[in-house]
Coordinates of C-alpha atoms and ligand atoms in Angstrom, one line a residue:
M29 CA 134.4 279.7 168.0
A30 CA 134.3 276.6 165.1
R31 CA 133.8 278.6 161.9
P32 CA 130.9 278.3 160.2
I33 CA 129.3 276.2 157.6
P34 CA 128.2 276.8 154.3
P35 CA 124.3 275.7 154.3
A36 CA 122.7 273.0 151.7
P37 CA 121.9 274.6 148.5
Q38 CA 117.7 273.9 147.7
V39 CA 117.0 271.5 145.0
T40 CA 114.1 271.6 143.0
L41 CA 111.5 268.9 142.6
A42 CA 109.5 268.5 139.5
D43 CA 106.2 269.2 141.9
G44 CA 107.6 272.8 142.0
S45 CA 108.8 272.1 145.7
A46 CA 112.5 272.2 146.8
M47 CA 114.7 270.5 149.3
P48 CA 118.0 270.6 150.8
Q49 CA 120.1 269.0 149.3
L50 CA 121.9 267.5 152.5
G51 CA 120.4 266.4 155.7
Y52 CA 120.4 264.4 158.3
G53 CA 119.8 260.5 158.6
L54 CA 118.3 258.9 161.7
Y55 CA 118.4 255.3 160.6
K56 CA 119.9 253.3 164.4
V57 CA 120.0 256.6 165.9
P58 CA 118.0 255.4 169.2
A59 CA 115.0 257.0 170.6
T60 CA 116.8 258.2 173.7
D61 CA 119.6 260.1 171.5
A62 CA 117.2 261.7 168.9
T63 CA 115.7 264.9 170.0
G64 CA 119.6 266.1 171.1
L65 CA 121.2 264.7 167.9
C66 CA 118.7 266.2 165.4
L67 CA 118.5 270.0 167.6
D68 CA 122.3 269.8 167.4
A69 CA 122.6 269.4 163.5
I70 CA 119.5 272.2 162.8
D71 CA 122.2 273.5 165.3
A72 CA 125.7 272.8 162.6
G73 CA 122.9 274.7 159.7
Y74 CA 120.6 271.2 159.1
R75 CA 117.5 272.3 157.3
H76 CA 116.3 268.2 156.5
L77 CA 115.4 265.6 158.9
D78 CA 115.1 262.0 157.2
T79 CA 113.0 259.2 159.5
A80 CA 110.8 256.7 159.3
A81 CA 108.5 255.2 160.7
F82 CA 110.1 251.7 161.7
Y83 CA 112.9 254.6 162.5
D84 CA 111.6 254.3 165.7
N85 CA 112.3 257.5 166.4
E86 CA 109.2 260.1 164.2
R87 CA 108.5 261.4 168.4
E88 CA 111.9 262.8 169.2
V89 CA 112.4 263.8 165.7
G90 CA 108.4 265.8 165.8
E91 CA 110.1 267.0 169.5
A92 CA 113.5 268.7 167.9
V93 CA 111.0 270.4 165.4
R94 CA 108.7 272.2 167.7
A95 CA 112.6 272.3 170.1
S96 CA 113.7 274.5 167.6
G97 CA 112.4 277.9 166.9
L98 CA 112.5 277.6 163.5
P99 CA 109.4 278.2 161.6
R100 CA 107.8 275.2 160.4
D101 CA 108.7 276.4 156.8
E102 CA 112.4 276.3 156.9
L103 CA 112.5 272.9 158.3
F104 CA 112.5 269.3 156.0
V105 CA 111.3 266.5 157.4
T106 CA 110.3 263.1 155.1
S107 CA 109.8 259.8 156.6
K108 CA 108.3 256.5 155.4
V109 CA 105.3 254.2 155.3
W110 CA 106.9 250.5 156.7
K111 CA 106.9 247.4 154.5
D112 CA 104.3 245.5 156.6
D113 CA 101.8 248.8 156.2
N114 CA 101.8 248.4 152.0
G115 CA 97.8 248.8 150.8
Y116 CA 95.8 251.8 150.7
D117 CA 94.0 252.2 153.7
Q118 CA 97.2 251.2 156.1
A119 CA 98.9 252.7 154.3
L120 CA 96.6 256.2 155.1
R121 CA 96.6 254.8 158.9
A122 CA 99.9 254.0 159.0
F123 CA 100.3 258.0 158.1
D124 CA 98.1 259.0 160.6
D125 CA 99.7 257.3 162.8
S126 CA 102.9 259.2 161.4
M127 CA 102.5 262.5 162.1
A128 CA 100.3 261.2 165.3
R129 CA 103.7 261.0 166.5
F130 CA 105.2 263.5 165.1
G131 CA 102.3 266.3 166.4
L132 CA 103.5 268.2 163.0
D133 CA 100.8 269.2 160.8
V134 CA 102.0 268.7 157.0
L135 CA 104.7 266.5 155.9
D136 CA 106.9 267.1 153.5
L137 CA 108.0 263.8 152.2
F138 CA 106.0 261.1 152.6
L139 CA 107.6 257.8 151.0
I140 CA 106.5 254.0 150.0
H141 CA 109.7 252.7 152.2
W142 CA 110.3 249.5 149.9
P143 CA 108.1 247.7 147.4
V144 CA 107.5 244.3 148.8
P145 CA 107.0 243.0 144.9
S146 CA 105.9 239.4 146.5
T147 CA 103.0 241.2 148.2
D148 CA 101.7 243.2 144.7
R149 CA 100.3 246.2 147.2
Y150 CA 102.8 249.6 146.3
V151 CA 100.8 250.9 144.0
D152 CA 97.5 250.6 146.2
T153 CA 100.2 252.8 148.5
W154 CA 100.9 255.3 146.2
R155 CA 97.2 255.9 145.4
A156 CA 97.2 256.2 149.6
L157 CA 99.7 258.7 149.4
I158 CA 98.7 260.3 146.2
R159 CA 95.5 260.9 148.1
L160 CA 97.0 262.5 151.2
R161 CA 99.8 265.0 149.0
D162 CA 96.1 265.8 146.9
E163 CA 94.1 266.0 150.2
G164 CA 97.1 268.4 151.1
R165 CA 98.4 266.7 154.3
V166 CA 102.3 265.3 152.4
R167 CA 104.1 268.0 150.3
S168 CA 105.5 265.7 148.3
I169 CA 105.7 261.6 147.5
G170 CA 108.1 259.5 146.8
V171 CA 109.7 255.7 147.0
S172 CA 112.5 254.7 148.1
N173 CA 113.9 251.5 146.7
F174 CA 112.3 251.1 143.7
H175 CA 114.0 249.5 140.6
A176 CA 112.8 251.2 137.4
H177 CA 110.2 248.0 136.8
H178 CA 108.9 249.3 139.9
I179 CA 108.6 253.1 138.7
E180 CA 106.8 252.2 135.0
R181 CA 104.4 250.5 137.1
L182 CA 102.7 253.2 139.1
V183 CA 103.1 256.3 136.1
D184 CA 101.7 252.9 134.2
E185 CA 98.5 252.4 136.5
T186 CA 98.1 255.9 138.5
G187 CA 100.2 258.0 135.3
E188 CA 102.1 259.6 138.5
A189 CA 105.4 259.1 139.1
P190 CA 107.0 259.7 142.2
V191 CA 109.2 262.9 142.6
I192 CA 112.2 261.8 143.8
N193 CA 113.0 257.7 144.9
Q194 CA 115.9 257.4 148.4
I195 CA 117.7 254.5 147.0
E196 CA 121.4 253.0 148.6
L197 CA 123.7 254.8 146.6
H198 CA 128.1 254.9 147.8
P199 CA 130.8 254.5 145.5
R200 CA 130.5 251.2 145.7
L201 CA 127.2 251.2 144.1
P202 CA 126.8 254.2 142.2
Q203 CA 123.9 252.8 140.4
T204 CA 124.7 254.6 137.4
A205 CA 121.6 253.1 134.8
L206 CA 118.9 254.2 138.0
R207 CA 120.5 257.3 138.3
A208 CA 120.5 257.6 134.3
F209 CA 116.6 256.0 134.3
H210 CA 115.4 259.2 137.1
A211 CA 117.1 261.9 135.4
A212 CA 114.8 261.1 132.3
R213 CA 112.1 260.8 133.7
G214 CA 113.1 264.6 136.2
I215 CA 112.7 261.7 139.3
R216 CA 115.2 262.9 141.9
T217 CA 118.0 260.5 143.1
E218 CA 118.0 260.2 147.4
A219 CA 121.2 258.0 148.6
W220 CA 120.7 255.9 151.4
S221 CA 124.1 254.6 153.2
P222 CA 125.8 257.9 151.3
L223 CA 128.9 256.2 153.2
A224 CA 128.3 252.8 152.2
R225 CA 127.6 252.5 156.6
G226 CA 131.6 253.5 156.8
R227 CA 132.5 251.1 155.1
V228 CA 134.2 252.9 152.3
L229 CA 136.1 255.0 154.4
G230 CA 139.6 252.6 155.1
T231 CA 140.3 253.3 151.5
P232 CA 143.9 254.1 151.7
F233 CA 143.5 256.7 148.0
L234 CA 140.2 258.6 149.7
D235 CA 142.9 259.2 152.6
E236 CA 145.3 260.4 149.2
L237 CA 142.1 262.8 148.1
A238 CA 141.2 263.7 151.9
A239 CA 144.2 265.5 151.9
K240 CA 144.8 267.5 149.2
H241 CA 141.8 268.9 149.6
G242 CA 142.3 268.9 152.7
R243 CA 139.1 267.1 153.7
T244 CA 138.1 264.1 155.0
P245 CA 137.4 261.3 153.3
A246 CA 133.8 261.5 154.6
Q247 CA 133.8 264.6 153.0
I248 CA 135.7 263.5 149.7
V249 CA 132.5 260.9 149.9
L250 CA 130.0 263.4 149.8
R251 CA 131.4 265.6 147.9
W252 CA 131.1 263.4 145.1
H253 CA 127.6 262.5 145.9
V254 CA 126.5 266.5 145.9
Q255 CA 128.4 266.4 142.9
L256 CA 126.2 263.9 140.0
G257 CA 123.2 265.6 141.4
N258 CA 122.5 263.2 144.3
V259 CA 120.4 264.4 147.7
V260 CA 122.4 262.9 150.7
I261 CA 121.4 261.7 154.2
P262 CA 124.5 260.9 155.7
K263 CA 123.7 259.7 159.2
A264 CA 126.4 260.4 162.5
S265 CA 126.8 259.8 166.3
S266 CA 129.1 262.5 167.0
P267 CA 127.8 266.3 167.7
S268 CA 131.9 266.9 165.9
R269 CA 131.0 264.0 162.7
I270 CA 126.9 265.5 162.2
R271 CA 129.3 269.6 161.9
E272 CA 132.2 267.6 159.5
N273 CA 128.8 265.9 157.3
L274 CA 127.7 269.2 156.5
D275 CA 130.9 271.0 155.3
V276 CA 131.1 270.0 151.7
F277 CA 129.9 273.1 149.4
G278 CA 132.9 274.9 150.2
F279 CA 135.4 272.6 148.0
E280 CA 135.4 270.8 144.5
L281 CA 136.1 267.4 143.0
D282 CA 138.6 267.7 139.2
A283 CA 137.3 265.2 137.1
D284 CA 140.3 263.0 137.6
D285 CA 139.1 263.2 141.6
L286 CA 135.9 261.7 140.1
A287 CA 137.4 259.0 137.6
A288 CA 139.5 257.7 140.8
I289 CA 136.0 257.6 142.6
A290 CA 134.4 255.8 140.2
S291 CA 136.7 253.0 140.5
L292 CA 135.8 251.8 143.7
E293 CA 132.6 250.2 142.2
T294 CA 131.7 246.4 143.5
G295 CA 128.0 246.7 143.0
E296 CA 127.7 245.2 146.5
R297 CA 125.5 246.2 148.2
T298 CA 125.0 246.5 152.3
G299 CA 121.4 246.6 152.2
R300 CA 119.1 243.7 150.5
D301 CA 117.9 243.7 146.3
P302 CA 114.5 245.0 146.9
D303 CA 113.0 242.0 144.4
D304 CA 114.3 240.0 146.7
D305 CA 110.8 240.7 149.3
Ligands
LIG406 N1 115.6 254.1 152.3 C1 115.6 252.6 152.8 O1 116.0 251.9 152.9 C2 116.9 253.2 153.9 C3 118.2 252.8 154.4 C4 118.8 252.8 155.4 C5 119.5 254.7 155.2 N2 118.6 255.4 155.4 C6 118.9 255.9 154.8 O2 120.5 257.0 155.3 C7 121.0 257.3 156.3 C8 122.5 257.0 155.6 O3 122.5 255.6 155.8 P1 122.9 255.3 157.2 O4 123.1 255.5 158.9 O5 122.9 253.1 156.4 O6 124.7 255.0 156.4 P2 125.4 255.8 155.8 O7 125.8 257.4 156.4 O8 126.6 255.3 155.2 O9 126.7 255.9 157.4 C9 126.8 255.6 158.9 C10 128.1 255.1 159.4 O10 129.0 256.2 159.0 C11 129.6 256.6 160.1 N3 130.3 258.3 159.6 C12 128.4 259.4 159.7 N4 130.3 260.0 159.8 C13 131.3 260.1 159.4 C14 132.5 260.7 159.2 N5 132.4 261.7 159.3 N6 133.7 259.8 159.5 C15 134.2 258.7 160.0 N7 132.6 258.3 160.0 C16 131.3 258.1 160.2 C17 128.5 256.5 160.8 O11 129.1 256.2 162.5 P3 129.0 256.7 163.8 O12 127.5 256.7 164.5 O13 129.2 255.8 164.5 O14 128.8 258.5 163.8 C18 127.9 255.2 160.9 O15 128.0 254.3 161.8 C19 120.2 256.4 157.0 O16 120.2 257.2 158.1 C20 118.6 257.2 156.6 O17 117.4 258.1 157.0 C21 117.1 254.8 154.4

């Protein structure tokens, strides 16, 4: 029998809610596999699932939540309003559609997926999310792919800051300035593509660090995120990788290890710059 994996700790958000620091990411998980892989993740010990309307697997994630047999409040579910649905009425409708697909009463975290500055509707989307939170339909609200200047505009125009910003973040793109901006304002940083979609894993010295700690390169990178304080949501397609990615709470990187990982910074994105939409 596989040894038990230490659970991900809970981190607190500025609105008083808590969420598991590590979750299972569902981008590019086909709907046909999503329920089974979520149940594998839950069986391994994950209590946090990250999806979006755009991923086309909300229905299957909702099925996994019910099939798990866990009390609803033991699972943390995130979804996101897609670019085309930015705007006040559109976002409210998109939320209703997401919840109908999930078959859930309350969502734990709802994010604006991308700001899409060219359409200039993200402040209206944010007002819709504030309403959904005030009505108790979602516990926490946040954003994704927002630069600091987008967040400043939300605060200037509504007086409300997001509790979290989910951004592309990995050793090639450590987002040092944006993380400092978040920290100064009590906004939690959440890392998407934490493994740079697997592209950082072939780096030779990660193999050396992995050997030093008796871990895998993916575990070294995920542990680096944890020690930065990031919420992190790796995606994987097999039960063994899903287990491997959660098992990062029983060892510690030292200052030399962290400095070596910092040398991987290139500034390269795997996705778009949010200001380019
Ligand atoms: N807000 C946004 O705009 C946004 C954008 C992108 C992603 N996200 C979220 O972030 C999550 C993660 O990002 P991502 O899926 O782009 O990339 P990722 O988690 O950095 O990388 C996933 C890739 O790494 C591979 N992998 C996973 N674990 C591994 C391991 N232990 N050893 C070797 N390879 C491993 C996976 O392969 P297999 O699948 O073959 O196992 C997959 O190809 C998404 O699922 C989604 O929830 C959000």
